Coordinates of C-alpha atoms and ligand atoms in Angstrom, one line a residue:
M125 CA -10.9 52.8 14.5
H126 CA -12.4 54.1 17.8
I127 CA -16.0 53.2 18.7
H128 CA -17.9 55.7 20.9
N129 CA -20.7 55.6 23.4
Y130 CA -24.0 57.0 22.4
I131 CA -25.2 59.2 25.2
N132 CA -27.8 62.0 25.2
G133 CA -27.9 61.8 21.4
H134 CA -24.1 62.3 21.0
L135 CA -21.2 59.9 20.1
T136 CA -18.7 60.3 22.9
P137 CA -15.6 58.6 24.4
A138 CA -15.7 57.1 27.9
Q139 CA -15.1 59.9 30.5
S140 CA -12.0 58.0 31.5
G141 CA -10.6 58.3 28.0
N142 CA -9.6 54.7 28.2
Y143 CA -10.2 52.1 25.5
L144 CA -10.2 48.3 25.2
D145 CA -8.9 46.4 22.3
N146 CA -11.4 44.8 19.9
Y147 CA -10.2 41.7 18.0
D148 CA -11.2 40.4 14.6
P149 CA -11.7 36.7 15.2
S150 CA -11.0 35.8 11.6
T151 CA -7.3 37.1 11.9
G152 CA -6.7 37.3 15.6
N153 CA -5.6 40.9 15.1
V154 CA -6.9 44.0 17.0
Y155 CA -8.9 46.0 14.5
S156 CA -10.7 48.6 16.6
H157 CA -11.0 50.0 20.1
I158 CA -14.0 50.3 22.4
P159 CA -14.7 52.8 25.2
D160 CA -13.7 51.3 28.6
S161 CA -16.8 52.8 30.2
D162 CA -17.6 52.8 33.9
A163 CA -20.2 54.1 36.4
A164 CA -19.6 57.7 35.4
D165 CA -20.6 57.0 31.9
V166 CA -23.6 55.0 33.1
Q167 CA -24.6 57.9 35.3
A168 CA -24.5 60.3 32.3
A169 CA -26.6 57.8 30.3
V170 CA -29.2 57.5 33.1
E171 CA -29.5 61.3 33.4
A172 CA -30.0 61.6 29.7
A173 CA -32.6 58.9 29.7
E174 CA -34.5 60.4 32.7
K175 CA -34.5 63.8 30.9
A176 CA -35.9 62.2 27.7
F177 CA -38.5 60.0 29.4
P178 CA -41.4 62.5 29.9
A179 CA -41.6 63.4 26.2
W180 CA -40.9 60.0 24.8
S181 CA -43.4 58.2 27.0
T182 CA -46.2 60.7 26.0
C183 CA -45.3 61.3 22.4
G184 CA -48.0 58.9 21.3
L185 CA -48.0 55.4 19.7
Q186 CA -48.0 56.7 16.2
E187 CA -44.8 58.7 16.7
R188 CA -43.0 55.8 18.4
Y189 CA -44.2 53.6 15.5
R190 CA -42.9 56.1 12.9
I191 CA -39.4 56.4 14.4
L192 CA -39.0 52.6 15.1
H193 CA -40.1 51.9 11.5
R194 CA -37.6 54.5 10.2
I195 CA -34.8 52.7 12.2
A196 CA -35.9 49.4 10.6
D197 CA -35.8 51.1 7.1
L198 CA -32.3 52.3 7.7
I199 CA -31.1 48.9 8.9
Q200 CA -32.6 47.5 5.7
E201 CA -30.8 50.1 3.6
Q202 CA -27.5 49.3 5.4
V203 CA -27.8 45.5 5.6
E204 CA -24.5 44.9 3.7
E205 CA -22.4 47.3 5.8
L206 CA -24.0 45.9 9.0
A207 CA -23.4 42.3 7.9
Q208 CA -19.8 43.0 7.1
A209 CA -19.3 44.6 10.5
E210 CA -21.1 41.8 12.3
S211 CA -18.8 39.2 10.6
R212 CA -15.7 41.2 11.2
D213 CA -16.6 41.6 14.9
S214 CA -17.9 38.0 15.6
G215 CA -16.1 35.8 13.1
K216 CA -19.4 34.4 11.9
A217 CA -19.8 33.5 8.2
I218 CA -21.0 36.5 6.1
S219 CA -23.9 34.3 4.9
T220 CA -25.1 34.1 8.5
S221 CA -24.8 37.8 9.1
R222 CA -26.6 38.6 5.8
T223 CA -29.5 36.0 6.2
V224 CA -29.9 35.7 10.0
D225 CA -28.4 38.5 12.2
I226 CA -29.2 41.7 10.3
P227 CA -32.6 40.8 8.8
R228 CA -33.7 39.8 12.3
A229 CA -32.5 43.0 13.8
Q230 CA -34.6 44.9 11.3
A231 CA -37.6 42.6 12.0
N232 CA -37.3 43.2 15.7
F233 CA -37.8 47.0 15.2
R234 CA -40.5 46.5 12.6
F235 CA -42.4 43.9 14.8
F236 CA -42.5 46.0 17.9
A237 CA -43.2 49.3 16.0
T238 CA -46.6 47.7 15.0
A239 CA -47.1 45.5 18.1
I240 CA -47.4 48.6 20.3
L241 CA -50.3 49.8 18.1
H242 CA -52.2 46.6 19.0
F243 CA -51.1 46.2 22.6
S244 CA -54.3 46.2 24.7
S245 CA -55.1 45.5 28.3
E246 CA -58.2 44.4 30.2
S247 CA -61.1 45.8 32.1
H248 CA -63.3 44.1 34.8
H249 CA -66.9 45.2 35.5
I250 CA -68.3 45.0 39.1
E251 CA -71.9 45.0 37.9
G252 CA -74.0 47.9 39.0
Q253 CA -71.1 49.4 41.0
A254 CA -67.8 49.9 39.3
I255 CA -65.6 49.5 36.3
N256 CA -62.0 48.4 36.6
F257 CA -59.5 49.1 33.8
T258 CA -55.8 48.2 33.7
L259 CA -53.3 50.7 32.5
R260 CA -50.0 49.3 31.2
Q261 CA -47.6 52.2 31.6
P262 CA -43.9 52.4 30.7
I263 CA -41.5 51.7 33.6
G264 CA -39.1 54.7 33.0
V265 CA -35.4 54.0 32.5
V266 CA -34.6 50.3 31.8
G267 CA -31.3 48.4 31.2
C268 CA -30.6 46.0 28.3
I269 CA -27.5 43.9 28.4
S270 CA -26.7 41.5 25.5
P271 CA -24.2 38.8 24.6
W272 CA -21.7 38.2 21.7
N273 CA -23.3 35.4 19.8
L274 CA -26.0 37.2 17.9
P275 CA -24.9 40.8 18.6
L276 CA -27.3 43.1 16.8
Y277 CA -30.1 40.5 16.7
L278 CA -30.3 40.1 20.5
F279 CA -29.4 43.7 21.3
T280 CA -32.4 45.0 19.3
W281 CA -34.6 42.1 20.5
K282 CA -34.5 43.9 23.9
I283 CA -34.3 47.6 22.8
A284 CA -37.2 47.5 20.3
P285 CA -39.9 46.5 22.8
A286 CA -38.5 48.7 25.5
L287 CA -38.6 51.8 23.3
A288 CA -42.0 50.8 21.7
A289 CA -43.5 50.6 25.2
G290 CA -42.4 54.2 25.9
N291 CA -39.3 53.5 28.1
C292 CA -35.9 55.1 27.8
V293 CA -33.0 52.7 27.6
V294 CA -29.4 52.3 28.8
A295 CA -28.0 49.4 26.8
K296 CA -24.7 47.6 26.8
P297 CA -23.6 45.1 24.0
S298 CA -20.9 42.6 24.7
E299 CA -17.4 44.0 24.7
L300 CA -16.5 41.2 22.3
T301 CA -19.0 42.4 19.6
P302 CA -19.6 46.1 19.9
M303 CA -19.5 47.2 16.3
T304 CA -23.0 46.9 15.1
A305 CA -24.4 48.5 18.2
F306 CA -22.1 51.4 17.4
L307 CA -23.5 51.5 13.9
L308 CA -27.0 51.3 15.3
S309 CA -26.3 54.5 17.3
K310 CA -25.7 56.3 14.0
I311 CA -28.8 54.9 12.5
C312 CA -30.8 56.1 15.5
M313 CA -29.4 59.6 15.1
E314 CA -30.3 59.5 11.4
A315 CA -33.8 58.3 12.2
G316 CA -34.4 61.2 14.5
L317 CA -34.7 59.3 17.7
P318 CA -34.8 62.0 20.3
A319 CA -31.6 62.5 22.4
G320 CA -31.4 60.4 25.5
V321 CA -34.2 57.9 24.5
L322 CA -31.6 55.2 23.7
N323 CA -28.1 55.4 25.3
I324 CA -25.5 52.8 24.5
V325 CA -22.6 52.4 26.9
H326 CA -19.7 50.1 25.8
G327 CA -17.4 48.3 28.1
L328 CA -16.7 45.3 30.3
G329 CA -19.5 43.4 32.0
P330 CA -18.2 43.5 35.6
K331 CA -17.6 47.3 35.2
A332 CA -20.0 49.0 32.8
G333 CA -22.5 46.2 32.9
Q334 CA -22.5 46.0 36.7
A335 CA -22.9 49.8 36.9
I336 CA -26.1 49.4 34.9
V337 CA -27.5 46.6 37.0
E338 CA -26.8 48.4 40.3
H339 CA -28.0 51.9 39.2
P340 CA -31.0 52.8 41.5
K341 CA -32.8 54.7 38.7
I342 CA -32.8 51.7 36.3
K343 CA -35.9 49.9 37.3
A344 CA -35.8 46.8 35.0
I345 CA -33.0 44.7 33.5
S346 CA -33.4 42.6 30.4
F347 CA -30.3 40.3 30.1
T348 CA -29.1 37.6 27.8
G349 CA -25.9 35.7 28.5
G350 CA -24.4 33.0 30.6
T351 CA -26.2 31.3 33.5
A352 CA -23.3 32.2 35.8
T353 CA -23.6 35.9 34.9
G354 CA -27.3 35.7 35.3
R355 CA -26.8 34.6 38.9
I356 CA -24.5 37.6 39.5
L357 CA -27.1 40.0 38.1
A358 CA -29.9 38.5 40.1
R359 CA -27.9 38.8 43.3
T360 CA -27.5 42.6 42.6
A361 CA -30.9 43.4 41.3
A362 CA -33.2 41.3 43.5
P363 CA -32.6 43.3 46.8
M364 CA -33.3 46.4 44.7
F365 CA -36.7 45.0 43.6
K366 CA -35.9 45.5 39.9
K367 CA -37.9 43.6 37.2
L368 CA -35.6 41.0 35.7
S369 CA -35.7 39.1 32.4
L370 CA -32.9 36.6 32.2
E371 CA -32.4 34.6 29.0
L372 CA -29.5 32.3 29.9
G373 CA -27.6 29.2 28.7
G374 CA -29.0 26.0 27.2
K375 CA -28.0 22.4 26.7
N376 CA -30.8 21.5 24.3
P377 CA -31.9 17.9 23.4
N378 CA -32.9 16.7 19.9
L379 CA -35.1 13.6 20.0
I380 CA -35.0 11.7 16.7
F381 CA -37.6 8.9 16.6
A382 CA -37.2 6.0 14.1
D383 CA -40.4 7.1 12.2
C384 CA -39.1 10.6 11.5
N385 CA -38.8 12.1 8.0
F386 CA -35.1 11.1 7.7
E387 CA -33.9 13.6 5.2
E388 CA -35.6 16.5 7.0
A389 CA -34.3 15.3 10.3
V390 CA -30.7 14.9 9.3
S391 CA -30.4 18.0 7.2
T392 CA -32.0 20.2 10.0
T393 CA -29.9 18.5 12.7
V394 CA -26.7 19.6 10.8
R395 CA -28.1 23.2 11.0
S396 CA -29.4 23.0 14.6
S397 CA -26.0 21.6 15.7
F398 CA -23.6 23.9 13.9
A399 CA -25.4 27.1 12.9
N400 CA -23.3 30.1 14.0
N401 CA -20.6 27.6 15.0
G402 CA -23.0 26.2 17.6
Q403 CA -22.9 29.6 19.3
I404 CA -26.7 30.0 19.6
C405 CA -28.4 29.2 22.9
L406 CA -31.1 27.4 20.9
C407 CA -28.7 25.0 19.2
G408 CA -29.3 21.3 19.9
S409 CA -26.1 19.9 21.4
R410 CA -27.4 16.6 22.6
V411 CA -28.8 14.3 19.8
Y412 CA -30.8 11.3 21.0
I413 CA -31.6 8.8 18.3
E414 CA -34.0 5.8 18.6
R415 CA -31.8 2.7 18.4
P416 CA -33.1 1.2 15.1
L417 CA -32.2 4.4 13.3
Y418 CA -29.0 5.1 15.3
E419 CA -26.3 3.8 12.9
K420 CA -27.9 5.1 9.7
F421 CA -28.5 8.6 11.2
R422 CA -25.1 8.8 12.8
N423 CA -23.3 7.8 9.5
E424 CA -25.3 10.3 7.4
L425 CA -24.9 13.1 10.0
V426 CA -21.1 12.6 10.2
R427 CA -20.9 12.4 6.4
R428 CA -22.6 15.8 6.0
V429 CA -20.8 17.5 8.9
R430 CA -17.5 16.5 7.2
Q431 CA -18.7 18.5 4.2
L432 CA -19.1 21.8 6.2
K433 CA -16.6 24.3 5.0
V434 CA -14.5 26.0 7.8
G435 CA -13.0 29.1 6.3
D436 CA -12.7 32.8 5.8
P437 CA -16.0 34.3 7.2
F438 CA -16.1 36.6 4.2
N439 CA -16.2 33.9 1.6
D440 CA -19.8 33.4 0.5
D441 CA -19.4 29.6 0.5
T442 CA -18.0 29.4 4.1
N443 CA -20.3 27.5 6.4
M444 CA -18.3 27.9 9.6
G445 CA -16.3 31.1 10.3
A446 CA -14.1 31.7 13.3
L447 CA -15.2 31.3 16.9
V448 CA -15.8 34.6 18.7
S449 CA -12.5 34.7 20.7
K450 CA -9.3 32.9 21.5
Q451 CA -10.5 32.2 25.0
H452 CA -13.8 30.8 23.7
K453 CA -12.0 28.5 21.2
E454 CA -9.8 27.3 24.1
K455 CA -12.9 26.7 26.2
V456 CA -14.5 24.6 23.5
M457 CA -11.3 22.6 22.8
G458 CA -11.1 22.0 26.6
Y459 CA -14.5 20.3 26.4
L460 CA -13.3 18.2 23.5
S461 CA -10.4 16.9 25.6
L462 CA -12.8 16.3 28.4
A463 CA -15.1 14.3 26.1
K464 CA -12.2 12.0 25.3
E465 CA -11.2 11.7 29.0
E466 CA -14.8 10.8 29.8
G467 CA -14.7 8.0 27.2
G468 CA -16.2 9.6 24.2
A469 CA -15.2 8.9 20.6
I470 CA -14.8 11.9 18.3
L471 CA -16.3 10.7 15.0
C472 CA -15.2 13.8 13.1
G473 CA -13.8 17.3 13.6
G474 CA -12.7 18.8 16.8
E475 CA -9.4 20.0 15.3
S476 CA -8.0 23.4 15.3
V477 CA -7.9 24.7 11.7
E478 CA -5.0 26.8 10.5
L479 CA -5.9 28.9 7.5
P480 CA -3.3 30.5 5.2
G481 CA -2.0 34.0 5.0
G482 CA -3.6 36.7 7.1
L483 CA -6.1 34.3 8.5
S484 CA -3.5 32.1 10.2
G485 CA -4.1 33.8 13.6
G486 CA -7.9 33.3 13.5
Y487 CA -9.9 31.1 15.9
Y488 CA -11.0 28.2 13.6
L489 CA -12.3 24.8 14.7
S490 CA -13.7 21.9 12.7
P491 CA -17.2 20.8 13.7
A492 CA -17.2 17.8 16.0
V493 CA -19.6 14.9 16.5
V494 CA -19.0 12.7 19.6
E495 CA -20.5 9.4 20.6
G496 CA -20.2 6.9 23.4
L497 CA -20.7 9.2 26.4
P498 CA -23.2 8.7 29.3
N499 CA -25.9 11.3 29.8
T500 CA -24.5 12.2 33.2
C501 CA -21.0 13.1 32.2
R502 CA -19.9 16.8 32.2
T503 CA -19.7 16.9 28.4
N504 CA -23.4 16.1 28.3
Q505 CA -24.3 18.3 31.3
E506 CA -22.5 21.6 30.7
E507 CA -23.1 24.2 28.1
I508 CA -20.2 24.1 25.6
F509 CA -21.6 26.7 23.2
G510 CA -19.5 25.7 20.3
P511 CA -19.4 23.3 17.3
V512 CA -19.7 20.2 19.3
V513 CA -22.6 17.7 19.6
T514 CA -23.0 14.4 21.2
L515 CA -25.0 11.4 20.0
Q516 CA -26.8 8.8 22.3
P517 CA -29.2 6.0 21.3
F518 CA -32.4 5.4 23.2
D519 CA -34.9 2.5 23.2
T520 CA -38.1 4.0 24.7
E521 CA -40.0 7.3 24.8
E522 CA -39.7 7.3 28.6
E523 CA -35.9 6.9 28.4
A524 CA -35.6 9.6 25.8
I525 CA -37.6 12.1 27.9
A526 CA -35.7 11.2 31.0
M527 CA -32.3 11.8 29.3
A528 CA -33.6 15.0 27.6
N529 CA -34.7 16.4 31.0
G530 CA -31.6 15.1 32.8
V531 CA -29.7 18.4 32.8
E532 CA -30.0 21.7 34.8
Y533 CA -31.0 23.6 31.7
G534 CA -34.4 23.9 30.0
L535 CA -34.4 26.3 27.1
A536 CA -35.3 24.5 23.8
S537 CA -35.8 21.1 22.3
T538 CA -36.6 19.5 18.9
I539 CA -38.7 16.3 18.4
W540 CA -38.6 14.4 15.1
T541 CA -41.5 12.0 14.6
Q542 CA -44.4 11.5 12.2
D543 CA -46.6 10.3 15.1
I544 CA -48.5 13.5 16.1
S545 CA -49.8 11.8 19.3
R546 CA -46.2 11.0 20.4
A547 CA -45.0 14.5 19.4
S548 CA -47.7 16.0 21.6
R549 CA -47.1 13.7 24.5
V550 CA -43.4 14.2 24.5
A551 CA -43.7 18.0 24.0
E552 CA -45.9 18.2 27.1
R553 CA -43.2 16.5 29.2
I554 CA -40.0 18.1 28.0
Q555 CA -38.7 20.6 30.5
A556 CA -38.1 23.5 28.1
G557 CA -39.6 26.9 27.2
I558 CA -39.6 26.1 23.5
V559 CA -40.3 22.8 21.7
W560 CA -39.9 22.5 17.9
V561 CA -41.6 19.5 16.2
N562 CA -40.1 18.5 12.8
C563 CA -38.4 21.8 12.6
W564 CA -35.8 24.1 14.3
L565 CA -35.5 27.8 14.8
L566 CA -38.9 28.4 13.0
R567 CA -39.7 31.7 14.7
D568 CA -42.9 33.7 15.1
L569 CA -42.0 36.9 17.1
R570 CA -45.5 36.8 18.8
T571 CA -44.6 33.6 20.7
P572 CA -43.2 33.5 24.2
F573 CA -39.4 33.1 24.2
G574 CA -37.4 31.9 27.1
G575 CA -36.5 28.9 29.3
V576 CA -37.0 27.1 32.6
K577 CA -34.6 25.8 35.2
N578 CA -31.1 27.3 34.7
S579 CA -32.0 28.7 31.3
G580 CA -33.6 31.7 32.8
V581 CA -36.5 33.7 34.2
G582 CA -39.3 35.3 32.3
R583 CA -40.2 35.4 28.6
E584 CA -39.3 37.7 25.7
G585 CA -41.3 38.2 22.5
G586 CA -44.7 39.6 21.5
T587 CA -46.9 40.8 24.4
E588 CA -44.6 39.0 26.9
A589 CA -41.9 41.6 26.1
L590 CA -44.4 44.6 26.1
R591 CA -45.8 43.4 29.5
F592 CA -42.2 43.1 30.8
F593 CA -41.4 46.6 29.8
T594 CA -44.6 48.1 31.3
E595 CA -46.2 48.2 34.8
A596 CA -49.8 47.2 35.2
K597 CA -52.0 49.7 37.2
N598 CA -55.6 48.8 38.0
V599 CA -58.0 51.7 38.2
C600 CA -61.3 51.1 39.8
I601 CA -64.1 53.7 39.2
K602 CA -67.2 53.4 41.3
Y603 CA -70.5 54.7 39.8
S604 CA -73.8 55.2 41.5
Ligands
TXE1310 O1 -21.9 35.8 28.3 P1 -21.7 36.7 29.5 P2 -20.8 35.6 27.2 C1 -23.4 31.4 27.4 C2 -22.4 30.6 26.8 C3 -21.2 31.5 26.8 C4 -21.4 32.0 28.2 C5 -20.6 33.3 28.3 O2 -22.1 29.4 27.6 O3 -20.0 30.8 26.7 O4 -22.8 32.3 28.3 O5 -20.9 34.1 27.2 C6 -22.3 41.3 30.4 N1 -22.8 42.6 35.3 N2 -24.2 32.2 26.5 O6 -19.4 35.9 27.6 O7 -20.4 36.7 30.1 C7 -21.3 41.1 29.3 O8 -20.4 42.2 29.1 C8 -23.5 43.0 34.2 C9 -25.6 31.8 26.2 O9 -21.4 36.4 26.1 O10 -22.9 36.3 30.4 C10 -22.1 40.9 28.1 O11 -22.6 42.1 27.6 N3 -23.2 42.6 32.9 C11 -26.3 33.0 25.8 C12 -23.3 40.1 28.6 O12 -23.3 40.3 30.0 C13 -22.3 41.6 32.8 C14 -25.7 33.8 24.7 C15 -23.2 38.6 28.4 O13 -21.9 38.2 28.9 C16 -21.6 41.1 33.9 C17 -24.3 34.1 25.1 C18 -21.9 41.6 35.2 N4 -21.3 41.2 36.3 C19 -23.6 33.3 26.0 N5 -20.7 40.2 33.4 C20 -27.7 32.7 25.3 N6 -28.6 32.1 26.1 O14 -28.1 33.1 24.2 C21 -20.9 40.1 32.1 N7 -21.8 41.0 31.7

């Protein structure tokens, strides 16, 4: 099966005619091919976007609302096909694709289709002299680059607000998980999205992705991916004075105080540790437990993690499918070896799982819980982005906050306590863009989303996203 680019309203191969292999992580086999696009394809996409911009940016909010809602309707109608494609491409359990990835992709379009109708700006009155009002106008042609962990979810999280705000888009999904972006192309054509408004260029990051970042006509880049890649993009885009939104890596702490609701805390921690095989930037990979509760929590967590079913992503009762690629599985297993070298004890999991028959070539790994490591070791400092968490005890609130903040990342955190004063105190001091108290991944799309330190620059979500994808212009009108 050959995937095509979506440029100027048409599905088309890369101009080079070259393709890249696309693997099915559940079997390790090549199951499709993606265009190996380059700067020539990006140029064609930018020309299409420029041509479409005048009409799209002035067609009116109701028309943009109508078309984006129609796209959401079609995603809803095709949820099963999209979920199957997402699991085939990423290796994730079909239950995750059905309940997380695809419903959220639909929600992204629905949310921004209506958000744009309520997006207002401000005016300032110089009494007796003048009135200022601020216009928030679409930027023009913008670039959206997304990663492999939540493919359609994060791809549409950028595209929906960009389109709603009246921009035209050149977008690139990860070369590891291109399929649902390709299916989205067909949905957009069916929804009547005008040609050139959205252009999807498939291919490698350093080639097709880099061509997007360095194209002089693309005035803003919204990126989600690794911190190292974020650095490369910033180096290219900064001298060109492009607007940049960078949602990067995380190494998120969970603080479990002894007074927590134990059942809630332990059941949610299983999820926050291993959802999507731990391949979510919001996963809590460092679990800090107040010492009086440490043994009880550790034992119960390990007992439940051992019950997680690693298996065929297409079985409804599978909790953990395959990791996204052979290379990524090797990276995660490398960190498990490092954890042992650094003195850690692997309490469960961390083993390569060999499934029978056609799945024997898949990238399966049992979920691992590690204890006995210091906060400063590499295992506790570097983003692993797989089914691996570490446990550490703490004695005081001060110590917990210091350990939580003792990494270069600052994306998300969870705090488990019934003491609302303590929750508020700790939340105020945690270096993160998102703090969940007695919950995890409870999402309201109106809230600012993003991190601090090496977790990125800027915020997505709600009006933050609409402000990112517009330029503010202040108009001052003097009156006599
Ligand atoms: O991200 P990459 P990947 C972290 C996690 C993961 C690591 C790498 O640690 O192991 O990042 O993951 C495109 N110019 N997160 O490989 O490499 C690339 O093609 C322009 C956390 O997914 O950063 C893909 O489309 N584009 C993150 C996208 O960037 C380039 C979620 C992401 O690729 C490029 C995913 C370049 N030079 C990974 N190089 C989160 N915070 O959610 C690559 N790309």
